[in-house]
Each structure stands twice: as structure tokens, then as C-alpha cells.
Short mmCIF file of C-alpha atoms in Angstrom, two decimals:
data_model
loop_
_atom_site.label_atom_id
_atom_site.label_comp_id
_atom_site.label_asym_id
_atom_site.label_seq_id
_atom_site.Cartn_x
_atom_site.Cartn_y
_atom_site.Cartn_z
CA MET A 1397 154.88 70.51 40.10
CA PHE A 1398 155.48 72.94 42.94
CA PHE A 1399 156.59 70.28 45.43
CA PRO A 1400 159.39 68.75 43.26
CA VAL A 1401 160.77 72.24 42.56
CA LEU A 1402 160.74 73.09 46.27
CA LEU A 1403 162.46 69.81 47.10
CA ALA A 1404 165.16 70.49 44.50
CA LEU A 1405 165.82 73.93 45.99
CA LEU A 1406 166.12 72.47 49.48
CA LEU A 1407 168.56 69.83 48.31
CA ALA A 1408 170.63 72.44 46.48
CA THR A 1409 171.05 74.51 49.66
CA PHE A 1410 171.46 71.53 51.99
CA ASP A 1411 174.50 71.87 54.26
CA PRO A 1412 175.28 68.54 55.99
CA ILE A 1413 177.52 70.06 58.67
CA HIS A 1414 174.58 72.00 60.09
CA ALA A 1415 171.81 69.53 59.30
CA SER A 1416 173.30 66.13 60.06
CA ASN A 1417 173.81 64.72 63.56
CA CYS A 1418 176.70 62.46 64.45
CA LYS A 1419 175.83 58.81 64.76
CA LYS A 1420 177.88 58.26 67.91
CA PRO A 1421 176.05 59.25 71.14
CA HIS A 1422 179.08 61.09 72.57
CA PHE A 1423 178.66 63.76 69.88
CA GLU A 1424 174.96 64.51 70.22
CA LYS A 1425 175.68 68.25 70.58
CA CYS A 1426 177.94 68.33 67.51
CA SER A 1427 177.36 68.33 63.79
CA CYS A 1428 178.91 65.81 61.45
CA GLY A 1429 179.04 65.36 57.73
CA ILE A 1430 180.78 66.04 54.47
CA THR A 1431 181.02 69.75 53.76
CA ASP A 1432 183.12 72.30 51.90
CA TYR A 1433 186.05 73.20 54.16
CA LEU A 1434 188.96 75.30 52.83
CA GLY A 1435 187.87 74.61 49.30
CA ASN A 1436 187.65 70.83 49.65
CA LYS A 1437 184.84 68.43 50.42
CA GLN A 1438 185.79 66.88 53.76
CA TYR A 1439 184.17 65.01 56.61
CA VAL A 1440 183.94 67.58 59.42
CA VAL A 1441 183.00 67.11 63.06
CA ASN A 1442 181.99 70.52 64.44
CA CYS A 1443 181.61 70.93 68.20
CA THR A 1444 181.67 74.73 68.43
CA ASP A 1445 180.16 76.36 71.56
CA THR A 1446 178.66 73.08 72.72
CA GLY A 1447 179.40 73.67 76.41
CA TYR A 1448 181.56 70.58 76.94
CA THR A 1449 183.68 70.69 80.10
CA ASN A 1450 186.04 67.84 79.21
CA ALA A 1451 187.41 66.37 76.02
CA SER A 1452 187.34 62.68 76.88
CA MET A 1453 184.66 62.04 74.24
CA LEU A 1454 187.22 62.80 71.49
CA GLN A 1455 188.63 59.26 71.81
CA TYR A 1456 185.36 58.16 70.18
CA LEU A 1457 185.79 60.48 67.22
CA PRO A 1458 184.30 58.96 64.04
CA ASP A 1459 187.00 57.17 62.06
CA GLU A 1460 186.13 59.03 58.85
CA THR A 1461 186.79 62.46 60.43
CA GLN A 1462 189.16 64.63 58.42
CA VAL A 1463 188.56 67.96 60.21
CA LEU A 1464 187.81 68.39 63.91
CA ILE A 1465 186.51 71.79 65.05
CA TYR A 1466 186.26 71.72 68.83
CA THR A 1467 186.18 75.36 69.89
CA GLY A 1468 184.47 77.68 72.36
CA ASN A 1469 184.14 75.13 75.16
CA PHE A 1470 185.40 74.96 78.76
CA ILE A 1471 188.25 72.46 78.71
CA SER A 1472 190.92 73.41 81.25
CA GLU A 1473 192.96 70.22 80.74
CA LEU A 1474 193.51 67.87 77.82
CA PRO A 1475 193.77 64.23 78.98
CA TRP A 1476 196.35 61.64 77.97
CA ASN A 1477 195.68 59.90 74.67
CA LEU A 1478 193.15 62.50 73.60
CA PHE A 1479 192.22 60.53 70.47
CA GLY A 1480 192.42 57.02 71.94
CA ASN A 1481 195.02 54.26 71.91
CA ASP A 1482 194.94 53.12 68.29
CA TYR A 1483 195.58 54.51 64.82
CA SER A 1484 191.92 54.64 63.78
CA HIS A 1485 192.15 58.39 63.05
CA ASP A 1486 194.64 58.29 60.19
CA ARG A 1487 192.27 60.38 58.06
CA LEU A 1488 192.40 63.28 60.53
CA LYS A 1489 194.19 66.26 58.89
CA ILE A 1490 193.09 69.38 60.80
CA VAL A 1491 192.52 69.80 64.55
CA ASP A 1492 191.15 73.11 65.83
CA LEU A 1493 191.11 73.37 69.65
CA SER A 1494 191.08 77.16 69.87
CA ASN A 1495 189.25 79.24 72.47
CA ASN A 1496 188.68 76.42 74.96
CA ARG A 1497 190.39 77.98 78.02
CA ILE A 1498 192.96 75.17 77.93
CA LYS A 1499 195.54 75.51 80.70
CA THR A 1500 197.25 72.12 80.81
CA ILE A 1501 198.46 69.86 78.00
CA ARG A 1502 200.27 66.72 79.09
CA GLY A 1503 203.15 65.09 77.28
CA LYS A 1504 201.09 62.09 76.18
CA THR A 1505 198.04 64.05 75.05
CA PHE A 1506 198.57 63.86 71.30
CA HIS A 1507 199.20 60.22 70.48
CA HIS A 1508 198.24 58.53 67.22
CA VAL A 1509 197.88 61.76 65.22
CA ARG A 1510 200.64 61.06 62.74
CA ASN A 1511 198.73 62.44 59.71
CA VAL A 1512 197.52 65.72 61.21
CA GLU A 1513 198.84 68.61 59.11
CA ARG A 1514 197.41 71.60 60.97
CA LEU A 1515 197.03 72.10 64.72
CA ILE A 1516 195.26 75.22 66.02
CA LEU A 1517 195.52 76.13 69.72
CA ASN A 1518 194.80 79.86 69.45
CA TYR A 1519 193.24 81.87 72.27
CA ASN A 1520 193.81 79.52 75.16
CA GLN A 1521 195.54 79.92 78.55
CA ILE A 1522 198.23 77.26 78.29
CA ASN A 1523 200.67 77.11 81.19
CA LEU A 1524 203.92 77.02 79.24
CA ALA A 1525 205.99 76.35 82.37
CA PHE A 1526 204.04 73.16 83.07
CA THR A 1527 204.05 72.20 79.41
CA GLY A 1528 207.83 72.68 79.39
CA GLU A 1529 208.08 69.85 81.93
CA HIS A 1530 206.63 67.58 79.24
CA PRO A 1531 208.65 68.71 76.22
CA ARG A 1532 207.54 65.88 73.93
CA LEU A 1533 204.22 67.65 73.56
CA PHE A 1534 204.15 67.61 69.74
CA SER A 1535 206.36 64.58 69.18
CA ASN A 1536 203.65 62.50 67.51
CA PHE A 1537 202.78 65.05 64.84
CA GLU A 1538 204.96 63.43 62.22
CA ASN A 1539 203.41 65.37 59.32
CA LEU A 1540 202.49 68.64 61.00
CA GLU A 1541 202.91 71.56 58.58
CA ALA A 1542 201.21 74.45 60.40
CA LEU A 1543 201.13 75.20 64.14
CA HIS A 1544 198.90 78.05 65.34
CA LEU A 1545 199.72 79.41 68.80
CA THR A 1546 198.27 82.93 68.59
CA ASN A 1547 197.51 84.26 72.08
CA ALA A 1548 197.75 80.66 73.27
CA PHE A 1549 199.72 81.06 76.51
CA ASN A 1550 198.99 82.38 79.97
CA THR A 1551 202.12 84.46 80.42
CA SER A 1552 201.38 85.03 84.14
CA TRP A 1553 202.36 81.39 84.75
CA THR A 1554 205.86 81.83 83.40
CA SER A 1555 208.44 84.61 83.46
CA TYR A 1556 209.14 86.41 80.22
CA GLU A 1557 212.78 85.33 80.55
CA ASN A 1558 211.81 81.64 80.60
CA PHE A 1559 209.36 81.86 77.70
CA ALA A 1560 212.02 81.21 75.06
CA LEU A 1561 213.64 78.47 77.17
CA ASP A 1562 210.39 76.54 77.65
CA LEU A 1563 209.28 76.94 74.05
CA GLY A 1564 212.71 76.01 72.71
CA GLU A 1565 212.76 72.86 74.83
CA ILE A 1566 209.41 71.81 73.34
CA PHE A 1567 210.62 72.40 69.77
CA ARG A 1568 213.82 70.42 70.36
CA ASN A 1569 211.92 67.43 71.72
CA SER A 1570 208.95 67.38 69.37
CA ASN A 1571 210.61 66.42 66.08
CA LEU A 1572 208.61 68.91 63.99
CA THR A 1573 210.66 68.19 60.90
CA LYS A 1574 207.89 69.08 58.42
CA LEU A 1575 206.62 72.24 60.08
CA GLU A 1576 206.42 75.11 57.58
CA LYS A 1577 204.27 77.74 59.30
CA LEU A 1578 204.47 78.87 62.93
CA HIS A 1579 202.13 81.48 64.44
CA LEU A 1580 203.17 83.09 67.74
CA GLU A 1581 201.30 86.39 67.54
CA GLN A 1582 199.84 88.18 70.59
CA ASN A 1583 201.83 86.35 73.27
CA GLN A 1584 203.50 89.41 74.88
CA ILE A 1585 206.92 88.07 73.88
CA LEU A 1586 209.71 90.44 74.95
CA ASN A 1587 212.71 88.68 73.42
CA PHE A 1588 214.35 85.34 72.71
CA GLU A 1589 217.72 86.17 74.28
CA THR A 1590 217.63 83.25 76.74
CA ASP A 1591 217.40 80.79 73.82
CA PRO A 1592 218.24 82.49 70.51
CA LEU A 1593 218.46 79.09 68.77
CA LEU A 1594 214.93 77.96 69.63
CA PHE A 1595 213.73 78.00 66.00
CA CYS A 1596 216.73 76.16 64.57
CA GLU A 1597 215.17 72.74 65.18
CA LEU A 1598 212.38 73.63 62.77
CA LYS A 1599 214.50 72.87 59.71
CA ASN A 1600 211.71 73.30 57.15
CA LEU A 1601 210.17 76.43 58.63
CA MET A 1602 209.12 78.88 55.91
CA ASP A 1603 206.81 81.42 57.59
CA LEU A 1604 207.40 82.80 61.09
CA HIS A 1605 204.64 85.03 62.47
CA LEU A 1606 205.67 87.18 65.46
CA GLY A 1607 203.33 90.15 65.05
CA ASN A 1608 201.63 91.99 67.92
CA ASN A 1609 204.19 91.08 70.56
CA ASN A 1610 206.56 93.25 72.63
CA LEU A 1611 209.83 92.59 70.79
CA THR A 1612 212.18 95.58 71.00
CA HIS A 1613 214.88 94.22 68.69
CA ILE A 1614 215.84 91.24 66.54
CA LYS A 1615 218.17 89.02 68.52
CA PHE A 1616 217.65 85.40 67.62
CA LYS A 1617 219.16 83.06 65.05
CA PHE A 1618 217.37 82.44 61.78
CA ALA A 1619 220.30 81.88 59.43
CA CYS A 1620 219.93 78.19 60.40
CA LEU A 1621 216.55 78.09 58.65
CA GLU A 1622 217.40 77.31 55.05
CA ARG A 1623 213.83 77.54 53.75
CA LEU A 1624 212.75 80.66 55.64
CA ARG A 1625 210.91 83.06 53.33
CA TYR A 1626 208.81 85.31 55.59
CA ILE A 1627 209.16 86.90 59.04
CA ASP A 1628 206.34 88.97 60.48
CA PHE A 1629 207.56 91.59 63.01
CA HIS A 1630 204.67 94.03 62.60
CA ALA A 1631 203.11 95.85 65.58
CA ASN A 1632 205.94 95.14 68.03
CA LYS A 1633 208.08 97.70 69.89
CA ILE A 1634 211.15 97.67 67.66
CA THR A 1635 212.85 101.08 67.72
CA ASN A 1636 215.60 100.38 65.20
CA LEU A 1637 217.22 97.80 62.98
CA ASN A 1638 220.91 98.16 63.73
CA GLU A 1639 223.73 97.25 61.39
CA ASN A 1640 224.02 93.74 62.82
CA ASP A 1641 220.28 93.09 62.37
CA ARG A 1642 220.44 94.21 58.75
CA HIS A 1643 223.50 92.06 58.12
CA LEU A 1644 221.67 88.98 59.43
CA LEU A 1645 218.67 89.69 57.23
CA ASP A 1646 220.83 90.41 54.17
CA ALA A 1647 222.63 87.07 54.59
CA LEU A 1648 219.58 85.06 53.50
CA PRO A 1649 219.15 86.53 50.00
CA GLN A 1650 222.89 86.14 49.50
CA ARG A 1651 222.32 82.39 49.73
CA ASN A 1652 219.79 82.67 46.89
CA GLN A 1653 217.08 82.49 49.50
CA SER A 1654 214.27 85.01 49.07
CA LEU A 1655 213.04 86.73 52.21
CA ILE A 1656 210.09 89.01 52.99
CA ILE A 1657 209.83 90.89 56.29
CA ASP A 1658 207.14 93.13 57.76
CA VAL A 1659 208.31 95.77 60.26
CA SER A 1660 205.31 98.07 59.92
CA GLU A 1661 203.56 99.61 62.92
CA ASN A 1662 206.72 99.66 65.04
CA PRO A 1663 207.96 102.81 66.86
CA LEU A 1664 211.09 103.14 64.72
CA SER A 1665 213.33 106.03 65.79
CA CYS A 1666 213.40 109.03 63.45
CA ASP A 1667 217.10 109.49 64.29
CA ASP A 1668 217.96 106.44 62.19
CA ILE A 1669 215.18 106.55 59.63
CA ASP A 1670 217.35 107.89 56.77
CA SER A 1671 219.83 105.02 56.94
CA LEU A 1672 216.94 102.59 57.36
CA TYR A 1673 215.25 103.83 54.19
CA ASP A 1674 218.60 103.61 52.39
CA TRP A 1675 218.77 99.98 53.45
CA PHE A 1676 215.19 99.42 52.26
CA HIS A 1677 216.31 100.66 48.85
CA ASP A 1678 219.57 98.69 48.65
CA THR A 1679 218.73 95.36 50.29
CA LYS A 1680 217.52 92.29 48.43
CA VAL A 1681 215.14 91.60 51.31
CA THR A 1682 211.56 92.46 50.32
CA ILE A 1683 210.04 94.95 52.76
CA GLN A 1684 206.30 94.42 53.11
CA SER A 1685 203.79 97.19 53.94
CA LYS A 1686 206.25 100.06 53.44
CA GLU A 1687 203.36 102.51 53.40
CA LYS A 1688 202.66 101.67 57.07
CA ILE A 1689 206.22 102.31 58.26
CA GLN A 1690 206.54 105.50 60.28
CA CYS A 1691 209.15 106.85 62.65
CA LYS A 1692 208.69 108.16 66.15
CA PRO A 1693 210.68 111.25 67.31
CA GLU A 1694 212.99 110.66 70.27
CA PRO A 1695 212.06 112.55 73.47
CA MET A 1696 214.44 115.37 74.46
CA ILE A 1697 217.08 114.16 76.90
CA GLY A 1698 219.01 116.34 79.38
CA VAL A 1699 216.64 119.28 79.51
CA THR A 1700 217.00 120.75 83.02
CA GLN A 1701 214.11 121.77 85.23
CA GLU A 1702 215.35 125.38 85.15
CA LEU A 1703 215.20 125.42 81.35
CA ARG A 1704 211.70 124.01 81.37
CA VAL A 1705 210.63 126.69 83.90
CA ALA A 1706 212.24 129.40 81.76
CA ARG A 1707 210.31 128.13 78.75
CA VAL A 1708 207.05 128.23 80.70
CA GLU A 1709 207.76 131.78 81.87
CA ALA A 1710 208.69 132.83 78.35
CA ASN A 1711 205.47 131.34 77.05
CA GLY A 1712 203.57 133.31 79.71
CA SER A 1713 205.29 136.60 78.74
CA SER A 1714 204.62 135.91 75.08
CA GLY A 1715 200.94 135.48 75.85
CA THR A 1716 200.80 138.86 77.62
CA VAL A 1717 202.45 140.64 74.68
CA THR A 1718 200.04 139.02 72.25
CA PHE A 1719 197.04 140.17 74.30
CA LEU A 1720 198.28 143.78 74.46
CA SER A 1721 198.96 143.82 70.71
CA ILE A 1722 195.43 142.66 69.92
CA ALA A 1723 193.98 145.29 72.26
CA LEU A 1724 196.01 148.08 70.57
CA CYS A 1725 194.84 146.99 67.11
CA MET A 1726 191.21 147.00 68.21
CA SER A 1727 191.57 150.53 69.62
CA LEU A 1728 193.14 151.78 66.38
CA LEU A 1729 190.36 150.28 64.29
CA ALA A 1730 187.72 151.90 66.52
CA LEU A 1731 189.44 155.30 66.14
CA LEU A 1732 189.55 154.98 62.34
CA TYR A 1733 185.89 154.03 62.20
CA THR A 1734 184.83 156.98 64.36
CA ASN A 1735 186.70 159.49 62.14
CA ARG A 1736 185.97 157.80 58.83
CA GLU A 1737 184.25 160.81 57.17
CA PRO A 1738 187.05 163.38 57.77
CA ILE A 1739 189.66 160.81 56.73
CA ARG A 1740 187.74 159.97 53.56
CA ASN A 1741 187.38 163.62 52.52
CA THR A 1742 191.09 164.23 53.06
CA VAL A 1743 192.58 161.08 51.55
CA TYR A 1744 190.21 160.36 48.63
CA PRO A 1745 191.42 163.18 46.27
CA TYR A 1746 195.03 162.00 46.60
CA VAL A 1747 194.07 158.40 45.90
CA LEU A 1748 192.07 159.44 42.83
CA SER A 1749 194.95 161.47 41.43
CA LEU A 1750 197.46 158.66 42.02
CA SER A 1751 195.15 156.15 40.32
CA ARG A 1752 194.92 158.31 37.18
CA ASN A 1753 198.72 158.67 36.95
CA ILE A 1754 199.17 154.89 37.23
CA GLN A 1755 196.55 154.32 34.52
CA TYR A 1756 198.22 156.64 32.07
CA THR A 1757 201.63 155.11 32.72
CA THR A 1758 200.29 151.62 32.11
CA ILE A 1759 198.63 152.57 28.82
CA GLY A 1760 201.80 154.20 27.58
CA ARG A 1761 203.88 151.07 28.29
CA SER A 1762 201.37 148.83 26.54
CA GLU A 1763 201.46 150.97 23.43
CA ALA A 1764 205.26 151.01 23.41
CA GLN A 1765 205.32 147.19 23.58
CA GLU A 1766 202.91 146.90 20.65
CA MET A 1767 205.09 149.19 18.59
CA ASP A 1768 208.15 147.10 19.27
CA VAL A 1769 206.29 144.08 17.92
#
């Protein structure tokens, strides 16, 4: 009786992704099997922290694979035709290649991935300048809905001025017509001034995540995005939202297009905070995380060195006066304590007499009030 019960418990807790090995020899370090992933039972190939130094074995990916998790390895370059030369991977929906130290992605890397809906390239070291020379990088992702590029680029390989140019060239040549969510957090982005239209090719974009960058203002075009519903600006270096910025944001709800923005954890200037809060109250744009919005006082400008010296000297004189005042008070208290008996004998009779007079006066007033009642 005990053995069948034990067997039933083991089967109930059985997790194929950790217990089943892949049948193909190229994946002997990985785990394969049907498991619960994002709320659905899917066939997952998991090659996390397996120590692979190249990704050539991915062309032999099992045909039934729906989710590929290939993270925490040492893959500096992704080869051409990463998943082979045929369409045997039409079931593949999610590809996670994050945290692999990837530096180079060639233009013909992602072929035959027409049904992939989510591509994750977070926490890599992609050379965007080199990638920009092969702008058809994502051209074969015909059904891509979410692209994750959080902390994905090695910004030392490209100038901050060319970042928007290179990224915009990729978007224009990749035909991401179904992309709805784009993550660009933690990429040290300063601005998009060199290519303010870079997002306009993403016609179906709904959520744009730009948090934890170095943006100082909002100067790019998003009125071209007819389905845009959310922009994340949190934890940047934005000091104000000027009248033009607010006008651009207000234009979307006027087209019956709802919009949510997050500008929390930015060093907004206190000089303009009143008008900003008025706009928060009046606009149809939904402001997320209002409780985290704080302003930063502007530093004093134009204070001369002489004035600063005068303030230091004044502070020094003030300290001397304070010290002398404390010393005088201590001396007076010591004098009063030494002569406490003579002072008590002299002052106490007067205090006692005054107290009695006050008591009688108070009683008389109380009685008069009661009579009035």
C-alpha cells in the first residue's frame, strides 16, 4: 500500500522540464519536455547556464519546441541561420537569448522564425554599430509581438548620437508590423534627436518602455503611433515637461486614444512643479505612480565668491555669539543656585500673597457666572 501512494506523490510533483533529457545528442546539457510556462502547457527546451560557447547546435532544435530558453552562456556571436535552413520550427513562439554576452548578430541570423511572438535579448553586449550595418536583423519575425532589449547593447561601441540612427535603421528595415511591446530600459539612452521618427515604423506599437535611461527631455515623435497606450519614462533625468511636450502628450487622448505615462523618479525642477501638477489635474493623460513624483530644487546661480565668503564669516561670528550666550546663562544659573536660600526667604512671602489674591479673584468670578445662569 505504501509504495503505490509514494509513486502517486512522485508523479504528482513530477516536472518534465527538470527531469527529462532531450533526445537529440546536441542538447545533452539541456532539459526538454512539456511544462507549465506562462500559464500554458508548452514544450520547453531549457539550456540555462549550460556553459555553451557557441549556438550552432540550435539548428538541431527539436521540431516540437514552443519555448527556447537559452540563457547564461558564453555566446559572443550568433551565426547565420541560427535555427537552420528550413521551416521545421513553425511551433516556436518564444525565444529567450538573454544574458549570453552576445556582441554580434548578423543580418541573416534569424531566418525561418516567422511564428515567433516574443524575442528576449536582455543583458547582452550587442554592438549596435555593427548590427546597424545589417539592418534587416529582425526582418523574418513576421509575427513578433514583443521585443525585449533591456540593457542589451554595449554603448561603448557606438556614440550616443548614433544610437537612435542605428536603431531607427533596424526598425525601418525589419518590417515589425505586429510589434506591440518594446523594451529599451537600462541602455544609457541620452536622446533620440538624431532620429526622432525611429518608432514610427512600428505602426502597432502599444507599450514603449524607456525607463532607467538618461533621457533629459521628450523629443521624439509618437503621434504617428495610433495604438500607443503606455510610455514608461521613469527613472530618467527629465527636469521638466515643457508646454510643447505636454501638447504632444495631450494630442493622443484628443484622438480618442487613451494614454498612460510614468514620469516618476525623475529630477523634475521645483520651479515648474506647480504648473506641472496643474497639468496632471487637467490632462486626459493618465499619470502613473503620482506618489513617486518629487521635485528637485534648482541650485543657486550667480552667487559670487565674495558673498559666499561673507556668509561663511557671518556663520563664524554667529557661532561665537552663541557660545558666549550659553556661557553667560550657565554663570547666571550657578549664581542663583549658590544664593538659593536668601532668594527663597525673600521672594517666597510675595509669591504666597500673590497666589492667595489670584485664588480669591478666581472664586469670585466663578460665583458671578453661576449667578448669571
